[in-house]
Coordinates of C-alpha atoms in Angstrom, one line a residue:
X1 CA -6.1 -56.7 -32.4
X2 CA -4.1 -58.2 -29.8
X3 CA -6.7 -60.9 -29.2
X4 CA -6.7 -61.7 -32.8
X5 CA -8.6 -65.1 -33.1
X6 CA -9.0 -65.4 -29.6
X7 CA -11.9 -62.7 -28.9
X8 CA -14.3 -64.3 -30.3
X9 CA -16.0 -66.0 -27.5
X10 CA -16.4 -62.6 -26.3
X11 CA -18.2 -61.5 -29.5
X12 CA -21.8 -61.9 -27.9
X13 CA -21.2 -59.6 -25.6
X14 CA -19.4 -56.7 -27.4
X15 CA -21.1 -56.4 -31.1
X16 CA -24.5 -56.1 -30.0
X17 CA -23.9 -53.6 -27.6
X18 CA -21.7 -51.6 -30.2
X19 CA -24.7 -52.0 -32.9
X20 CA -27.6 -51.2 -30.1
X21 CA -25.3 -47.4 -29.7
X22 CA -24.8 -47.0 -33.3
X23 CA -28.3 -46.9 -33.9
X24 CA -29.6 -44.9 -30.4
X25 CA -26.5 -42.9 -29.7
X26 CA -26.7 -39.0 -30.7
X27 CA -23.4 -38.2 -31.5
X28 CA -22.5 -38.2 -35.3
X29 CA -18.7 -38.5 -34.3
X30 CA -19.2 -41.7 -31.9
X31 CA -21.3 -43.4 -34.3
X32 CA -18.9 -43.1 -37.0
X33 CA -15.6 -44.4 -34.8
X34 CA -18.3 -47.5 -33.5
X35 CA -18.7 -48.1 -37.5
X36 CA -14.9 -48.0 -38.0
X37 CA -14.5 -50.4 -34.7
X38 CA -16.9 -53.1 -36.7
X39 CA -15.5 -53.0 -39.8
X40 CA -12.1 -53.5 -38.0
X41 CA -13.7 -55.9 -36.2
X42 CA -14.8 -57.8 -39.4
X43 CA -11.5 -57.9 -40.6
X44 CA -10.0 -60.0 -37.4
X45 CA -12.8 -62.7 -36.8
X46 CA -13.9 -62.8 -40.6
X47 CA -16.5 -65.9 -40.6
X48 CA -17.7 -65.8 -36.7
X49 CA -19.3 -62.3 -37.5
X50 CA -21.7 -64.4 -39.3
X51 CA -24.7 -64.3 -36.8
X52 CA -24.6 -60.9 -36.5
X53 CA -25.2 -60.2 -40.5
X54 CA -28.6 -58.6 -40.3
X55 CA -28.2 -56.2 -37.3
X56 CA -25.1 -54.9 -38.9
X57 CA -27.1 -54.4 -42.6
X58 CA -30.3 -52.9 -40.4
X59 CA -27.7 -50.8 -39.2
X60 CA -26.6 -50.2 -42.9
X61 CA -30.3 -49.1 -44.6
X62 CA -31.0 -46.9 -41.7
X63 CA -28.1 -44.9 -42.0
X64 CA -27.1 -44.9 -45.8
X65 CA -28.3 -41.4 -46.5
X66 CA -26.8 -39.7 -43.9
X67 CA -23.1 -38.5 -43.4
X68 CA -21.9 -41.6 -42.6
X69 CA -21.9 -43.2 -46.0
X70 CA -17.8 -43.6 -46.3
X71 CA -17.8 -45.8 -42.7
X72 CA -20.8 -48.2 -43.7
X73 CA -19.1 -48.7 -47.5
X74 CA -16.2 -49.6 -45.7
X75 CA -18.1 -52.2 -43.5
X76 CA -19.9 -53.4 -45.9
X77 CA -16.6 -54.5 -48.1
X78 CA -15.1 -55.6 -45.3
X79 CA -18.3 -57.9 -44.1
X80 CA -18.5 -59.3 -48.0
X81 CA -14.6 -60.3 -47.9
X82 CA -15.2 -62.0 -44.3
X83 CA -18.2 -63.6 -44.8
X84 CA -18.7 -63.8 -49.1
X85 CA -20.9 -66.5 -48.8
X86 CA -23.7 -65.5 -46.3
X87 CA -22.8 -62.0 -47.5
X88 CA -25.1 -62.7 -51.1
X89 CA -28.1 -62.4 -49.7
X90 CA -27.6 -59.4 -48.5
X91 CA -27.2 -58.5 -52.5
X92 CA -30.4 -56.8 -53.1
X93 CA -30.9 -55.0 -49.9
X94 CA -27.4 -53.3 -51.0
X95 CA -28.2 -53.2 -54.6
X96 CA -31.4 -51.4 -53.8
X97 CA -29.7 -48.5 -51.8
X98 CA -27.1 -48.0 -54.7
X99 CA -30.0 -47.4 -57.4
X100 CA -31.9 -45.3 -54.5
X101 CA -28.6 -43.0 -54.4
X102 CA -27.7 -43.1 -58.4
X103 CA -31.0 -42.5 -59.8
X104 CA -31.4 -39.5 -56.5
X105 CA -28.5 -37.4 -58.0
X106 CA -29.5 -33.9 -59.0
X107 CA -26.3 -31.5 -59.5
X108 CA -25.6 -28.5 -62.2
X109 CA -22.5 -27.5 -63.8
X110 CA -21.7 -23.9 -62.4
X111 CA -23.4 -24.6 -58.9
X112 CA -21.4 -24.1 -55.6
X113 CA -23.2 -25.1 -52.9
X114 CA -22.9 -27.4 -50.4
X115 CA -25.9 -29.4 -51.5
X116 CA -23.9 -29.9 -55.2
X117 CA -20.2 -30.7 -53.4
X118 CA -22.0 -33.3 -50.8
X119 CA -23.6 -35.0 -54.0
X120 CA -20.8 -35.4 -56.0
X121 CA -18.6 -36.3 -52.7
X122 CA -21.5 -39.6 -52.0
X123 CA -21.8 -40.3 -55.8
X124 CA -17.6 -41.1 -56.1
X125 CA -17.6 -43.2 -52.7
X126 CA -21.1 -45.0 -54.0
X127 CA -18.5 -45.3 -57.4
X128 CA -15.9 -46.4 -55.6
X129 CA -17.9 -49.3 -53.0
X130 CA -19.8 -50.8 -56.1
X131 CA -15.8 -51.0 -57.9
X132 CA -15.2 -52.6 -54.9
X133 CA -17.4 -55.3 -54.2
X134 CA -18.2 -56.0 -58.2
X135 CA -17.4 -59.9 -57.7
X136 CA -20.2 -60.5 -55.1
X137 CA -22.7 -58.2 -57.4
X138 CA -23.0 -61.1 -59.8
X139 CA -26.4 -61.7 -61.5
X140 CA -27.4 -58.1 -60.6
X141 CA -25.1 -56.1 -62.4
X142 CA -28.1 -56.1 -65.2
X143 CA -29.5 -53.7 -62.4
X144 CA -26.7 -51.2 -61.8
X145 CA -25.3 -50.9 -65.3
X146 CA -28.0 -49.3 -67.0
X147 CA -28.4 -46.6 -63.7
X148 CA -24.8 -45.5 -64.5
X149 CA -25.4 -45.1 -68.2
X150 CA -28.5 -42.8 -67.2
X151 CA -26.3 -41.1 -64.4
X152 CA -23.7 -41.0 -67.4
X153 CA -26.1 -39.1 -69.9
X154 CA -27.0 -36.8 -67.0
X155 CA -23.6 -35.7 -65.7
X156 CA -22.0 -35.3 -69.4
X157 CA -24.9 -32.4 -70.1
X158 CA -26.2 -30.8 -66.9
X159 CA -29.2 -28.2 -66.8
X160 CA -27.6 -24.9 -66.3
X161 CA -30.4 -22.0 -66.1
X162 CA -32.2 -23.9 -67.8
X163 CA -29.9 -25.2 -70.8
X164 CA -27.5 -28.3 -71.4
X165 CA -24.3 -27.4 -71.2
X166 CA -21.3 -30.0 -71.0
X167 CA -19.2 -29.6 -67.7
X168 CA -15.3 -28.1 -68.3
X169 CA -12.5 -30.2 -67.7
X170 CA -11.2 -30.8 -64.4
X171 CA -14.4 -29.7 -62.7
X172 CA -16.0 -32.3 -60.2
X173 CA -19.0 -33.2 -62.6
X174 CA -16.4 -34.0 -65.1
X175 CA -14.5 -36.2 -62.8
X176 CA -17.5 -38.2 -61.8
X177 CA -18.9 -38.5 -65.1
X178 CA -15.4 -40.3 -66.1
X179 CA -15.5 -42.3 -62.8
X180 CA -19.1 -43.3 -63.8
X181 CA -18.1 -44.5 -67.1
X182 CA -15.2 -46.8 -65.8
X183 CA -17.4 -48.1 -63.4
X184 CA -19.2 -49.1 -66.1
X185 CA -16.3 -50.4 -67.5
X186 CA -15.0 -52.3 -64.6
X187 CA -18.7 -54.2 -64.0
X188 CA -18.9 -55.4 -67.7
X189 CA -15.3 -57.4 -67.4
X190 CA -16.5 -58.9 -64.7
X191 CA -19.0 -60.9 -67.1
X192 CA -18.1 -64.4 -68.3
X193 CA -17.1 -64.7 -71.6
X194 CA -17.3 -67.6 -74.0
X195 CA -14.3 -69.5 -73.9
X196 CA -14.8 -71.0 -77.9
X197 CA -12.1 -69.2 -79.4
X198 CA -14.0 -70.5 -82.9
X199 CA -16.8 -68.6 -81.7
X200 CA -16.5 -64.8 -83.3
X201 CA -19.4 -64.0 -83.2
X202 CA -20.8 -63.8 -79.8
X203 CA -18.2 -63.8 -76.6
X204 CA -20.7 -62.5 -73.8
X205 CA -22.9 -64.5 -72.2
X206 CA -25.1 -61.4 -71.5
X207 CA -27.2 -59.2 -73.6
X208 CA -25.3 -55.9 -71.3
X209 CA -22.7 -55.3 -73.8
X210 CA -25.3 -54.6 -76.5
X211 CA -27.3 -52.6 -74.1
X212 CA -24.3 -50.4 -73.0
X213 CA -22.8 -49.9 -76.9
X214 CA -25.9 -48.0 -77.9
X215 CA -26.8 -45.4 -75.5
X216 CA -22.9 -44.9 -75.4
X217 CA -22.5 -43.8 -79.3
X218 CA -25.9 -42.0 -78.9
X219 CA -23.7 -39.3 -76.0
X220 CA -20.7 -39.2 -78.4
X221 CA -22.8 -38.1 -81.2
X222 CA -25.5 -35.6 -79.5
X223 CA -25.8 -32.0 -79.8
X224 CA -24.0 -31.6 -76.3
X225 CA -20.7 -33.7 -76.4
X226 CA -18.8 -35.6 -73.7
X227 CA -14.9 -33.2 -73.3
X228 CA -12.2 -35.1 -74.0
X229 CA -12.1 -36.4 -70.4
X230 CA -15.9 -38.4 -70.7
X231 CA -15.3 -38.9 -74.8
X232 CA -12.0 -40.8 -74.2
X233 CA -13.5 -42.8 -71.0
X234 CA -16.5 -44.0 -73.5
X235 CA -14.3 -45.2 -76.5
X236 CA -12.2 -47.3 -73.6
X237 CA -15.8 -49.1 -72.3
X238 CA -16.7 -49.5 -76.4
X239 CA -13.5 -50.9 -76.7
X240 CA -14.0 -53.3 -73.5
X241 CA -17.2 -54.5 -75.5
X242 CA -16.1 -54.9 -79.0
X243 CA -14.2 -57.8 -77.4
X244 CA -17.2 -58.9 -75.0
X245 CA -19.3 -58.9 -78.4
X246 CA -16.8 -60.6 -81.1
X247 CA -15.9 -59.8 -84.1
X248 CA -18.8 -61.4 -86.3
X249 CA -21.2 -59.2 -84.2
X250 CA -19.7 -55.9 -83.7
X251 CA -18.7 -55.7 -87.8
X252 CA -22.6 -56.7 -88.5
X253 CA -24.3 -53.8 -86.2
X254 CA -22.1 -51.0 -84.9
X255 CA -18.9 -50.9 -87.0
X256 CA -19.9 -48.0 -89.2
X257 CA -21.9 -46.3 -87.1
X258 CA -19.1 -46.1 -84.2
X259 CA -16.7 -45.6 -86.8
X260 CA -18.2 -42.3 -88.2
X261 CA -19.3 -41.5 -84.4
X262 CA -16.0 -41.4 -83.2
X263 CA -14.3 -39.6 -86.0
X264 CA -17.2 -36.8 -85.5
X265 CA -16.7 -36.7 -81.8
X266 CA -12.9 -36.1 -81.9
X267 CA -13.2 -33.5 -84.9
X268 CA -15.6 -31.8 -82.8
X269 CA -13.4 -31.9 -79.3
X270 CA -10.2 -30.9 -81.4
X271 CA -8.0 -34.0 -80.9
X272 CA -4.6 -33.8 -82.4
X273 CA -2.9 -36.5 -84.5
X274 CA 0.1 -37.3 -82.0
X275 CA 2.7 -39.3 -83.6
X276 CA 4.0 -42.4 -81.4
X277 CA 7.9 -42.4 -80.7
X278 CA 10.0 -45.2 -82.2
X279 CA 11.2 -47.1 -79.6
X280 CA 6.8 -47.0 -78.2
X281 CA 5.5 -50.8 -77.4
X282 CA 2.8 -50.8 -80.3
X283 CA 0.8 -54.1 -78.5
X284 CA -3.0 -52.7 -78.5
X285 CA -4.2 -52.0 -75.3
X286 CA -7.2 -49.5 -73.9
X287 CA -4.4 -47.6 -72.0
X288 CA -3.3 -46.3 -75.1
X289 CA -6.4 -43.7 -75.1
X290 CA -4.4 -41.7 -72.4
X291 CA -1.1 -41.7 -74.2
X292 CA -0.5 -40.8 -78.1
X293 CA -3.1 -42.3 -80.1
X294 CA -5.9 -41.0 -81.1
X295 CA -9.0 -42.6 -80.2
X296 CA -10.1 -43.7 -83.6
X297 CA -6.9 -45.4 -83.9
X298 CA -7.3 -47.4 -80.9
X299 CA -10.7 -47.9 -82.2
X300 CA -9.2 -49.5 -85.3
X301 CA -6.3 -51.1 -83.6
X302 CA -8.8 -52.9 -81.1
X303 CA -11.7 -53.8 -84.4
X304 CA -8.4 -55.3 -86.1
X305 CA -7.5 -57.2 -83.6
X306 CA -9.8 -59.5 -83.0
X307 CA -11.0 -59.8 -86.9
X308 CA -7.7 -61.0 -87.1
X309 CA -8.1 -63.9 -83.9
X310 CA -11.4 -64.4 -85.0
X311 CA -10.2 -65.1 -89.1
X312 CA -7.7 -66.9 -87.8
X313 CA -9.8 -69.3 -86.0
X314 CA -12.4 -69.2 -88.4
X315 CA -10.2 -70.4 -91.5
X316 CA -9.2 -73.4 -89.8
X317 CA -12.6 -74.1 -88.4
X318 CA -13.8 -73.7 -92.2
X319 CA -11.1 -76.2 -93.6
X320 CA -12.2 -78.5 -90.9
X321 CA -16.2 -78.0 -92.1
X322 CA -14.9 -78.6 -95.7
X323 CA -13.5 -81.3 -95.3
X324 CA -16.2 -83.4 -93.2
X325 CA -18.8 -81.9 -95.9
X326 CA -16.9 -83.5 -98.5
X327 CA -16.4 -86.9 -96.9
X328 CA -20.6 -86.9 -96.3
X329 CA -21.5 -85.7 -99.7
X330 CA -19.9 -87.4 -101.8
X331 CA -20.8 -88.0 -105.9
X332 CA -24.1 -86.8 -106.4
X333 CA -24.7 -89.1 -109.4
X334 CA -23.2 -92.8 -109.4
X335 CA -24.1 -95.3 -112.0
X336 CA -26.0 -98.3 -110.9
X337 CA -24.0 -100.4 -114.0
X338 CA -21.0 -99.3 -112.4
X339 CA -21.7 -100.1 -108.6
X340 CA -22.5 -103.3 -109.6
X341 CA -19.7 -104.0 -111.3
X342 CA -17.2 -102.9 -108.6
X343 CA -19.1 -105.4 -106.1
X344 CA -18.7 -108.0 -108.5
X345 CA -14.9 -107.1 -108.7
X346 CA -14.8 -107.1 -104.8
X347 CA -16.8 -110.6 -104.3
X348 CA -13.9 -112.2 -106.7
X349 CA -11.0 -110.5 -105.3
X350 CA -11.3 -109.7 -101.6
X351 CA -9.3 -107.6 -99.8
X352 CA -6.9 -108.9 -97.8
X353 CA -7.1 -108.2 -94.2
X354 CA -4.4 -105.8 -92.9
X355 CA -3.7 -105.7 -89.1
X356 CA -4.5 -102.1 -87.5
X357 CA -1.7 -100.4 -86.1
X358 CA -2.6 -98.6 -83.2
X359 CA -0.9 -95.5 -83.6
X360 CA 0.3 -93.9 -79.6
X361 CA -1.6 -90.6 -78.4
X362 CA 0.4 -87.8 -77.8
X363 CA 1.0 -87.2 -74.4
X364 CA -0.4 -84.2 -73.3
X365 CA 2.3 -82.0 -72.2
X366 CA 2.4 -79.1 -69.1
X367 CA 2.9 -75.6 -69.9
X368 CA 5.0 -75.1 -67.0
X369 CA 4.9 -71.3 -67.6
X370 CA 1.5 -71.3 -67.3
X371 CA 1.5 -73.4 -64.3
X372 CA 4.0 -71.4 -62.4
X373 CA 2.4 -68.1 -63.1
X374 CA -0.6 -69.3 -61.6
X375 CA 1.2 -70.7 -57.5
X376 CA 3.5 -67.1 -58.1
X377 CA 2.7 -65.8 -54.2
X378 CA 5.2 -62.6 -55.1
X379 CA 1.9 -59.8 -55.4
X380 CA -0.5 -61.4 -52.1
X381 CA -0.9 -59.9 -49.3
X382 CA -4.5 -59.9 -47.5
X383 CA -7.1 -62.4 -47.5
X384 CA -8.8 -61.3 -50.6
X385 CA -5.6 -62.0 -52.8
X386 CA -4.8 -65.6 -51.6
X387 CA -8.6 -66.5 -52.4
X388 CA -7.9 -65.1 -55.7
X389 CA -4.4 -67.6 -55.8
X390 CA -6.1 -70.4 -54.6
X391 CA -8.9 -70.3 -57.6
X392 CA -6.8 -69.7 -60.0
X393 CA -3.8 -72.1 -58.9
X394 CA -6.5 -75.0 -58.4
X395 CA -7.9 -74.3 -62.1
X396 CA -4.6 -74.3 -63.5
X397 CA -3.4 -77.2 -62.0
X398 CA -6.2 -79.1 -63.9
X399 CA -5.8 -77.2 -66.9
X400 CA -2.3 -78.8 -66.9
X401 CA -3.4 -82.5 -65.2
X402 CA -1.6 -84.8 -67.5
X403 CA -4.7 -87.0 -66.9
X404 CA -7.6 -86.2 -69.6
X405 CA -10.1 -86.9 -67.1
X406 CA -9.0 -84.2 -64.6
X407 CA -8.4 -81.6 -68.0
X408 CA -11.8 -82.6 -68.7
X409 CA -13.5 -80.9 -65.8
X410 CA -11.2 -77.4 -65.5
X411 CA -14.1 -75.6 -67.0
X412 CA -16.7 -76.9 -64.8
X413 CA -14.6 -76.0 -62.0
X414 CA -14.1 -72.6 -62.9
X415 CA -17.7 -71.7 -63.1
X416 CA -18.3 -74.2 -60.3
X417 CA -15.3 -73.6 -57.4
X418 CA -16.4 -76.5 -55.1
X419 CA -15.2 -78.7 -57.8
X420 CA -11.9 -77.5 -58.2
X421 CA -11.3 -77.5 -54.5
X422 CA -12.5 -81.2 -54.2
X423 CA -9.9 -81.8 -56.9
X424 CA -7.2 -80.0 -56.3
X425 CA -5.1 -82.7 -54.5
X426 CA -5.6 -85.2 -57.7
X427 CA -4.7 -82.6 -59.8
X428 CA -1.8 -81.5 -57.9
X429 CA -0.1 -85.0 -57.5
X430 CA -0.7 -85.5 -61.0
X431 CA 1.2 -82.4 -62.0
X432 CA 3.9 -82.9 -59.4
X433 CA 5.0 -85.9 -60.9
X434 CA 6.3 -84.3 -64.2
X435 CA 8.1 -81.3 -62.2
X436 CA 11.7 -80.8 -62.5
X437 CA 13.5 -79.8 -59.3
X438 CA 13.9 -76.5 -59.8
X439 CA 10.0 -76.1 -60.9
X440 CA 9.3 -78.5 -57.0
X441 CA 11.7 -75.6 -55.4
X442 CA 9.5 -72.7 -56.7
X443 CA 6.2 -74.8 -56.0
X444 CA 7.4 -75.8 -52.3
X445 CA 8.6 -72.2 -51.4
X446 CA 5.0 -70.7 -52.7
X447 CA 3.2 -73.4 -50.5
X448 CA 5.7 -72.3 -47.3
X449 CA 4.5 -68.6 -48.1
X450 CA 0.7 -69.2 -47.8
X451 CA 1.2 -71.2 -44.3
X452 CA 2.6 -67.8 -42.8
X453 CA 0.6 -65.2 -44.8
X454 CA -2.6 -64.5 -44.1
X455 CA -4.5 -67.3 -45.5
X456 CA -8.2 -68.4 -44.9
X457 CA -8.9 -71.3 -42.7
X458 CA -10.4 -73.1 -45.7
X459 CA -7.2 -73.1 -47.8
X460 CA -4.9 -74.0 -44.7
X461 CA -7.4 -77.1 -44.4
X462 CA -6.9 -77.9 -48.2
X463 CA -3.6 -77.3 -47.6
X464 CA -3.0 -80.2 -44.8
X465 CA -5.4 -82.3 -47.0
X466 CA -2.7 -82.4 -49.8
X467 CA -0.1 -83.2 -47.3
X468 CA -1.9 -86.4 -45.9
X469 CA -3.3 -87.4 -49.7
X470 CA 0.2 -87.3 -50.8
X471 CA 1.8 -89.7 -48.2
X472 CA 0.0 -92.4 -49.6
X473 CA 1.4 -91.4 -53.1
X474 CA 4.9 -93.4 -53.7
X475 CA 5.9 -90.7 -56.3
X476 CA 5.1 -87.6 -54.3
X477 CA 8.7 -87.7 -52.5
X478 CA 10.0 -84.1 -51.7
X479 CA 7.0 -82.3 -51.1
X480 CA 6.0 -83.1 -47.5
X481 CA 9.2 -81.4 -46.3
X482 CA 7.7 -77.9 -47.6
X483 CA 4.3 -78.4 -46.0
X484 CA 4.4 -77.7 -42.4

């Protein structure tokens, strides 16, 4: 810690000694402080761990199952926020473990042994680490989500002495089975959506919504209910993928059937018909499950919201459609006599010529809002979170390029961040040049912040890039004296 960036010559020499112990030492309690010393150690040097990726994941499979499953999830977040990029192929030797654990569960309502408590203690921190690391999981969430929906259906109606009986409120099976569902939760908003706001009828880019909506409704309306708890957990996931799905979809397949599902499940559990205060915010959000609603009414609330965006869209996508239809159909039935009649008309009268009057393009203008929500530094802290500000302010900033070429390319460089990065000075001398002073002063503080926070070498770098692009840039005036 003291050494900071400077230890790292002497990284050769420590971390393979500290690995070689972890594995052939004999003392639980000195293997677990070496694991917390390398994930520590991970968090200081960050990138130059990189060549010693696969003795620290050896280290990781070998010692998954045993009592030291809270260090190594705590390594391995650390390692993926260090290292991201060499981190993914690590992906399916991590992925593999997780299944391994989830699909191993075996615990019964009623039980209290150890062997129960222990599983239910691994199953939340196996819970927690995939929460954690859900943006490096990418392409194989398809794995994960369908183990949690089996764990789900087992934990909501454990075998008790031989019988399915759901678990009681507040007892550890019950808390796991909710933490299981908003894993489940969490994973599927980490799926791109489709960004055609004309487009109701499919938003995901995935088949997983579909595949989690069914088994889902299936548990609400078995013989052995989810408690209020699991029940209310569920109808917050459905809600997460009646947006994921659109409104053309959802309305088509499930409407009814979740309808009539829900309204079942909630007579059954005994939910009360809380009235909402006066002076309550009434915007629809999933949050609303754990306050007065019921959950059919933020069922409704959430089916009506997005059959209202997606009429909306749709009626002015149709009067657009109509029109163009109109303008290529035209008559059906024209008479020849006619036709020739009006050419003859034409040849003997021209037309005269009339000059066309170029008409000036609107000038696309900044949503300064926007723009300034996206630099805001006020909620970063570690590493993680300026990554995050740096994606997102470089997207933004072509969002907003007055240039069409540069707002031309903002979704390409969201799916594809190497773009945005190689843009990002364009499109931030592009946008500087229509900034008030007061919007310079907010941008030039925000750049001051991420020089002395915690920022990645990589951002510095783009950083000092800007600076020397924008010297050459007559219109850039005021700027420099905020970058270091």
């Amino acid at each position: 810690n003291a050494l900071g960036i400077r230890s790292v010559p002497f990284l050769k020499r420590i971390v393979p000694h500290i690995l070689a112990t972890v594995k052939n030492c004999g003392q639980s309690g000195l293997r677990e402080a070496l694991l917390q010393q390398v994930a520590s150690l991970s968090s200081i040097v960050h990138e130059n761990l990189r060549p010693y990726l696969p003795a620290i994941f050896d280290v990781v499979e070998e010692f998954w199952f045993s009592r030291h499953l809270s260090a190594l999830c705590s390594l391995v977040e650390r390692v993926a926020a260090a290292v991201p990029d060499d981190f993914r192929k690590y992906v399916p030797l991590l992925v593999r473990q997780i299944l391994a654990s989830v699909e191993g569960v075996n615990v019964s309502e009623g039980s209290s042994s150890n062997n129960a408590s222990s599983e239910i203690e691994r199953l939340e921190l196996i819970l927690k680490h995939v929460q954690g690391i859900k943006h490096v999981l990418g392409e194989y969430i398809h794995l994960i989500i369908p183990a949690l929906i089996q764990l789900t259906e087992s934990l909501i109606a454990p075998v008790t002495d031989g019988v399915r009986i759901s678990p009681k409120s507040g007892s550890g099976i019950c808390h796991v089975a909710v933490e299981t569902v908003e894993t489940v939760t969490i994973l599927l908003q980490t799926i791109e959506l489709n960004s055609n706001p004309l487009d109701n009828n499919i938003k995901s880019n995935t088949a997983l919504p579909a595949r989690v909506v069914q088994p889902f409704l299936r548990m609400l309306g078995g013989e052995v209910k989810p408690n209020k708890p699991v029940g209310t957990a569920i109808i917050q996931c459905l809600c997460v993928c009646i947006r994921q799905l659109g409104s053309g979809r959802w309305l088509s397949f499930y409407d009814s059937t979740a309808r009539e599902t829900i309204n079942m499940w909630q007579t059954k559990v005994g939910f009360e018909n809380v009235a909402p205060r006066a002076e309550e915010d009434y915007r629809v959000t999933e949050n609303r499950l754990r306050s007065f609603s019921r959950p059919i009414d933020v069922y409704t609330d959430v089916v009506a919201e997005i059959t209202n965006i997606g009429n909306r869209f749709g009626s002015e996508e149709d009067g657009s459609r109509s029109e163009s239809s109109f303008a290529r159909s035209g008559p059906s039935e024209v008479s020849l006599a006619r036709m020739g009649s009006d050419i003859t008309k034409l040849i003997r009268n021209p037309p005269s010529i009339q000059p066309i009057l170029h008409q000036p393009t609107t000038a696309h203008r900044i949503n300064f809002a926007n723009l300034q929500k996206a630099w805001d530094v006020s909620q970063r802290s570690t590493r993680e979170d300026w990554d995050e500000w740096m994606r997102r302010f470089s997207v933004q900033l072509l969002r907003e390029a007055p240039s069409p070429a540069l707002r031309a390319c903002a979704e390409l460089a969201q799916a594809y961040q190497p773009l945005a990065r190689e843009l990002f000075s364009a499109a931030f001398v592009c946008c500087w040049a229509d900034l008030n002073d007061q919007y310079r002063s907010s941008l030039v503080y925000a750049l001051e912040a991420v020089f002395t926070a915690d920022a990645s070498l990589e951002i510095l770098q783009l950083l000092l890039n800007l600076a020397e692009f924008m010297e050459h840039d007559v219109d850039c005036d005021g700027v420099d004296a905020g970058l270091p």
